[in-house]
PDB file of C-alpha atoms in Angstrom:
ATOM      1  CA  UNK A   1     157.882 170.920-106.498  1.00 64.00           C
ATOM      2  CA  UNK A   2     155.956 169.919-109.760  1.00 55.00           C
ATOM      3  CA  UNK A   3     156.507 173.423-110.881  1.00 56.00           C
ATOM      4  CA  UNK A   4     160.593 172.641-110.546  1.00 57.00           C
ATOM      5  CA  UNK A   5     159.537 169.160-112.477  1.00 48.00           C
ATOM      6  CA  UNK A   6     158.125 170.727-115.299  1.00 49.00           C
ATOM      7  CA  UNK A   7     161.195 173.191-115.779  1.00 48.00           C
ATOM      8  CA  UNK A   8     163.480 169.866-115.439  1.00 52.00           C
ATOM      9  CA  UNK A   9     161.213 168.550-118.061  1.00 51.00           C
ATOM     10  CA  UNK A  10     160.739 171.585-120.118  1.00 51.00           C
ATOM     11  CA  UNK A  11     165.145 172.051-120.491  1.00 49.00           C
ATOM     12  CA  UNK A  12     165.854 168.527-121.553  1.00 51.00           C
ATOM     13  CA  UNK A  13     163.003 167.934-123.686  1.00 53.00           C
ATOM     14  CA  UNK A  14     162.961 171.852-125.488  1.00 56.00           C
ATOM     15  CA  UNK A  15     164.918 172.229-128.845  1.00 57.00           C
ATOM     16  CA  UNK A  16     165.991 175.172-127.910  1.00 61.00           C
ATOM     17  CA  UNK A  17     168.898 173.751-126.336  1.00 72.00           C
ATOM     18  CA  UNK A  18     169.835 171.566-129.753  1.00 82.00           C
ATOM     19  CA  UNK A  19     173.310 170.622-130.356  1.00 87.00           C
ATOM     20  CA  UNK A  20     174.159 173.531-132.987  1.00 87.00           C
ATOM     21  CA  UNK A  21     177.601 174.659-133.911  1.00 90.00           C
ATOM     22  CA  UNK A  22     180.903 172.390-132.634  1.00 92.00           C
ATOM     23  CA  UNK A  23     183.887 174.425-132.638  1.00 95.00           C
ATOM     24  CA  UNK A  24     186.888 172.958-132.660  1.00 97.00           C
ATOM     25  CA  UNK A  25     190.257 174.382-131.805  1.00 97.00           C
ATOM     26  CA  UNK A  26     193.768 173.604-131.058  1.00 97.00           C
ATOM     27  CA  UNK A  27     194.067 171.366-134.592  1.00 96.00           C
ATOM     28  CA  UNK A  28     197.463 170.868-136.120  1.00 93.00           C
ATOM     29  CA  UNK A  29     198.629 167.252-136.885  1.00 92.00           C
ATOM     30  CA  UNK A  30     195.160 165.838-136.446  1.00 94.00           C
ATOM     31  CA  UNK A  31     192.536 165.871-139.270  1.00 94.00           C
ATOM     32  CA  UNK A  32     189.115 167.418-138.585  1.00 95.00           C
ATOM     33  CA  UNK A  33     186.878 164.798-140.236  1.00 96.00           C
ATOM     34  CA  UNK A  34     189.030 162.321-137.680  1.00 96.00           C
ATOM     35  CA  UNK A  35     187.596 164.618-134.619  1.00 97.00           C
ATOM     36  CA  UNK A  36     184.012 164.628-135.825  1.00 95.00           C
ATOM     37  CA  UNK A  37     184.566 160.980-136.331  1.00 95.00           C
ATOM     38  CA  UNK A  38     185.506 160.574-133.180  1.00 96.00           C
ATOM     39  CA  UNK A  39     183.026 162.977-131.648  1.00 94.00           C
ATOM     40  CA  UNK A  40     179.685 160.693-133.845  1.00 90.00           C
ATOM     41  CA  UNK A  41     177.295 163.478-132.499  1.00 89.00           C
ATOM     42  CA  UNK A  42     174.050 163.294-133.563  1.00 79.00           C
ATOM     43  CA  UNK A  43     172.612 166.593-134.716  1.00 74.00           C
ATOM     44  CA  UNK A  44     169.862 168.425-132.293  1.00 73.00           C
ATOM     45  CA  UNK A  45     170.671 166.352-129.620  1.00 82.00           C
ATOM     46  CA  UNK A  46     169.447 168.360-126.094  1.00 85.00           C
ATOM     47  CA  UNK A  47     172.901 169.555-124.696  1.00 86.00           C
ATOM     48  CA  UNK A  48     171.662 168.557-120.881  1.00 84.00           C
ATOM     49  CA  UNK A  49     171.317 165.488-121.415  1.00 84.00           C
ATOM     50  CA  UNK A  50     175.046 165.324-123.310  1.00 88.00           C
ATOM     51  CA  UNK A  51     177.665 163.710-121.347  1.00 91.00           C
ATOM     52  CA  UNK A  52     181.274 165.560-122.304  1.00 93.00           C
ATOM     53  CA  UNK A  53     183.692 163.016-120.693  1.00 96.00           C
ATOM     54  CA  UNK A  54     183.252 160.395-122.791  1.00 96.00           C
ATOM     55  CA  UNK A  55     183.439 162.314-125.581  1.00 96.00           C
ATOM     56  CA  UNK A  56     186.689 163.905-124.433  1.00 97.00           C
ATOM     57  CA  UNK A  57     187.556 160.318-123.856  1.00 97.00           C
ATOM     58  CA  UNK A  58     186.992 159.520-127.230  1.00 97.00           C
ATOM     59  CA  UNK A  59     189.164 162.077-128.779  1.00 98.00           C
ATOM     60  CA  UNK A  60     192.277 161.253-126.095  1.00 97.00           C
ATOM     61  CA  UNK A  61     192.567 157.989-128.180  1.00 96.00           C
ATOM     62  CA  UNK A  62     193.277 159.807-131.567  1.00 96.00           C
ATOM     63  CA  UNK A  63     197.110 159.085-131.797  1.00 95.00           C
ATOM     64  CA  UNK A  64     197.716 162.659-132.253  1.00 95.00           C
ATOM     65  CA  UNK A  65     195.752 164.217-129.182  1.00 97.00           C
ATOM     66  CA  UNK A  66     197.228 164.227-125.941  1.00 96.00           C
ATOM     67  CA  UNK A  67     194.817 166.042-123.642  1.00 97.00           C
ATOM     68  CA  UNK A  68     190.511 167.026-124.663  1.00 98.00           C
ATOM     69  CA  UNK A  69     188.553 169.334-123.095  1.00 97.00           C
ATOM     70  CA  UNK A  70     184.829 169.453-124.210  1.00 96.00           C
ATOM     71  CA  UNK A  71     182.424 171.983-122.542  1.00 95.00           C
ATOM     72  CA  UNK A  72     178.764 172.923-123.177  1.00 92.00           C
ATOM     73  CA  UNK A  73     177.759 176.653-124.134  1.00 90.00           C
ATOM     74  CA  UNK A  74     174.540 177.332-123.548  1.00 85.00           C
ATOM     75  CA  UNK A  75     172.438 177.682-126.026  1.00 85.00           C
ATOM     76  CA  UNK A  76     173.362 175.321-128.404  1.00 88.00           C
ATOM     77  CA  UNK A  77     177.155 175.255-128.955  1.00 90.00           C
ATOM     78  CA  UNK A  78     179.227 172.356-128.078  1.00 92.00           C
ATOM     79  CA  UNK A  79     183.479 174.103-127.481  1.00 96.00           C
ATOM     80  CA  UNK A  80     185.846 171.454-128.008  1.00 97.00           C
ATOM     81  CA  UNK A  81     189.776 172.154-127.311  1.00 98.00           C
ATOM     82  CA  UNK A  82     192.321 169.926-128.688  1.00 98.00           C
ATOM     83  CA  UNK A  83     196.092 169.532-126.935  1.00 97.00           C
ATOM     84  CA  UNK A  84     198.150 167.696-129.222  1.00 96.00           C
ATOM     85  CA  UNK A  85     201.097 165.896-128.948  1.00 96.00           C
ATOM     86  CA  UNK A  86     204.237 168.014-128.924  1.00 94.00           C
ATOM     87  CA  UNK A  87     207.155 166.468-131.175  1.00 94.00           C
ATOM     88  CA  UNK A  88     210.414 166.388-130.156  1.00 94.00           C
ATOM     89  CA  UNK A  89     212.193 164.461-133.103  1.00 94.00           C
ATOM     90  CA  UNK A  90     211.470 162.794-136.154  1.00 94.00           C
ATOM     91  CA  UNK A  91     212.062 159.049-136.078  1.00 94.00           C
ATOM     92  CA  UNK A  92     213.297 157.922-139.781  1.00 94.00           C
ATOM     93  CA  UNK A  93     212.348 154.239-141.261  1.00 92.00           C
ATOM     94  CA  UNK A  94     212.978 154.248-144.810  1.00 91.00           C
ATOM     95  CA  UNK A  95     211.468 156.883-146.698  1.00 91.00           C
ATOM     96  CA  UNK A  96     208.618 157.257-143.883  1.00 92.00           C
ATOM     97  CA  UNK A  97     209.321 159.853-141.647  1.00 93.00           C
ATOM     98  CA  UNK A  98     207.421 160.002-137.999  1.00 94.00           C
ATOM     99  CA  UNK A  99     206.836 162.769-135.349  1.00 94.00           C
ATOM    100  CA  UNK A 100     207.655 161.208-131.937  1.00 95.00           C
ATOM    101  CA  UNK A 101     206.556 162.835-128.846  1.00 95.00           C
ATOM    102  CA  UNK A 102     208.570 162.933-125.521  1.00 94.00           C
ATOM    103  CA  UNK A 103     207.298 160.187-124.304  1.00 93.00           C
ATOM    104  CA  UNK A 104     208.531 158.152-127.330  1.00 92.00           C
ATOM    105  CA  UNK A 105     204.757 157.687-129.388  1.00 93.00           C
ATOM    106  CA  UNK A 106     205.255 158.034-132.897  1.00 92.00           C
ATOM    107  CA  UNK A 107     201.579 160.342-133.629  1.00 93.00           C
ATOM    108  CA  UNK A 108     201.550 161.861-137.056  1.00 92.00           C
ATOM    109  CA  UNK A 109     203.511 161.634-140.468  1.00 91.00           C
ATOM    110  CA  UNK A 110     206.433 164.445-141.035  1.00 89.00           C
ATOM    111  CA  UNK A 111     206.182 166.773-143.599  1.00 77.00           C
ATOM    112  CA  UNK A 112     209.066 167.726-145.586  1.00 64.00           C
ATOM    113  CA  UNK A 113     209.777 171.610-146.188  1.00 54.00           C
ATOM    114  CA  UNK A 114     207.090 172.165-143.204  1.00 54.00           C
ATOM    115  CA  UNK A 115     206.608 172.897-139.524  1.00 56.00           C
ATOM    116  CA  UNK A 116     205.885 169.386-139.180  1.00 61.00           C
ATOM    117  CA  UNK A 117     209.125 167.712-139.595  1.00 58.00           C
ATOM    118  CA  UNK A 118     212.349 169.775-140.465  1.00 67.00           C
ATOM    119  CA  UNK A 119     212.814 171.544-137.387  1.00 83.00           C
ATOM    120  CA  UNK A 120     213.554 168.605-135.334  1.00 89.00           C
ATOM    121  CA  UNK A 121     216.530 166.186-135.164  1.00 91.00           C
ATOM    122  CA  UNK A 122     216.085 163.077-137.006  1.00 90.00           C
ATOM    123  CA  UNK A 123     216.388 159.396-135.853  1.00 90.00           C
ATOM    124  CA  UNK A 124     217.729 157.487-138.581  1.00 90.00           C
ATOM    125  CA  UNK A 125     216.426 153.740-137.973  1.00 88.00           C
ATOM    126  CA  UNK A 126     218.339 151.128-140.041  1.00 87.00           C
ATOM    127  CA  UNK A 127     216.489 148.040-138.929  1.00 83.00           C
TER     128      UNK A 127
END
């Protein structure tokens, strides 16, 4: 029993287990330096004693990010997967132009002469 203890003790109080390199995937329409924001991890932190839901949580209220998944890989790497919103028009105000998703949330800025923004139908609004 104590000898189970001390191994408890020894994982969540070693640096070996350190928060070391975050990768990030699945970035398109959001900005990186939003996602480490968003993330505020503090560097060497043990990864056992790192709760990942509420920093999925965190990134799910990015206006661009649908869906987070953040998982711990052991030793020191922190994997976290981005699903962003996927945009079925672009809604037109002016000279601003606006992805919109399917379920009508206007997430990111459309690009002109990109991937962003001239492949989909545009909504002209006049208001």
């Amino acid at each position: 029993m104590l000898l189970s203890a001390g191994a408890i003790y020894g994982v969540t109080a070693s640096p070996a287990f350190g928060l070391g390199p975050v990768t990030v995937r699945g970035l398109h329409f959001t900005d990186a330096a939003q996602v480490d924001r968003s993330l505020a991890l503090t560097g060497g932190a043990n990864l056992f004693s790192l709760s990942t839901e509420p920093l999925a949580a965190r990134l799910r209220e990015l206006p661009t990010v649908a869906a987070a998944d953040v998982t711990v890989q052991l030793p020191d790497t922190l994997d976290v997967q981005i699903h962003e919103r996927s945009p079925i028009l672009v809604w037109v105000v002016g000279d601003q132009r606006f992805l919109v998703d399917r379920d009508g949330v206007l997430f990111a800025p459309a690009v002109d002469g990109s991937s962003d923004g001239s492949q989909f139908p545009a909504m002209l609004d006049r208001r």
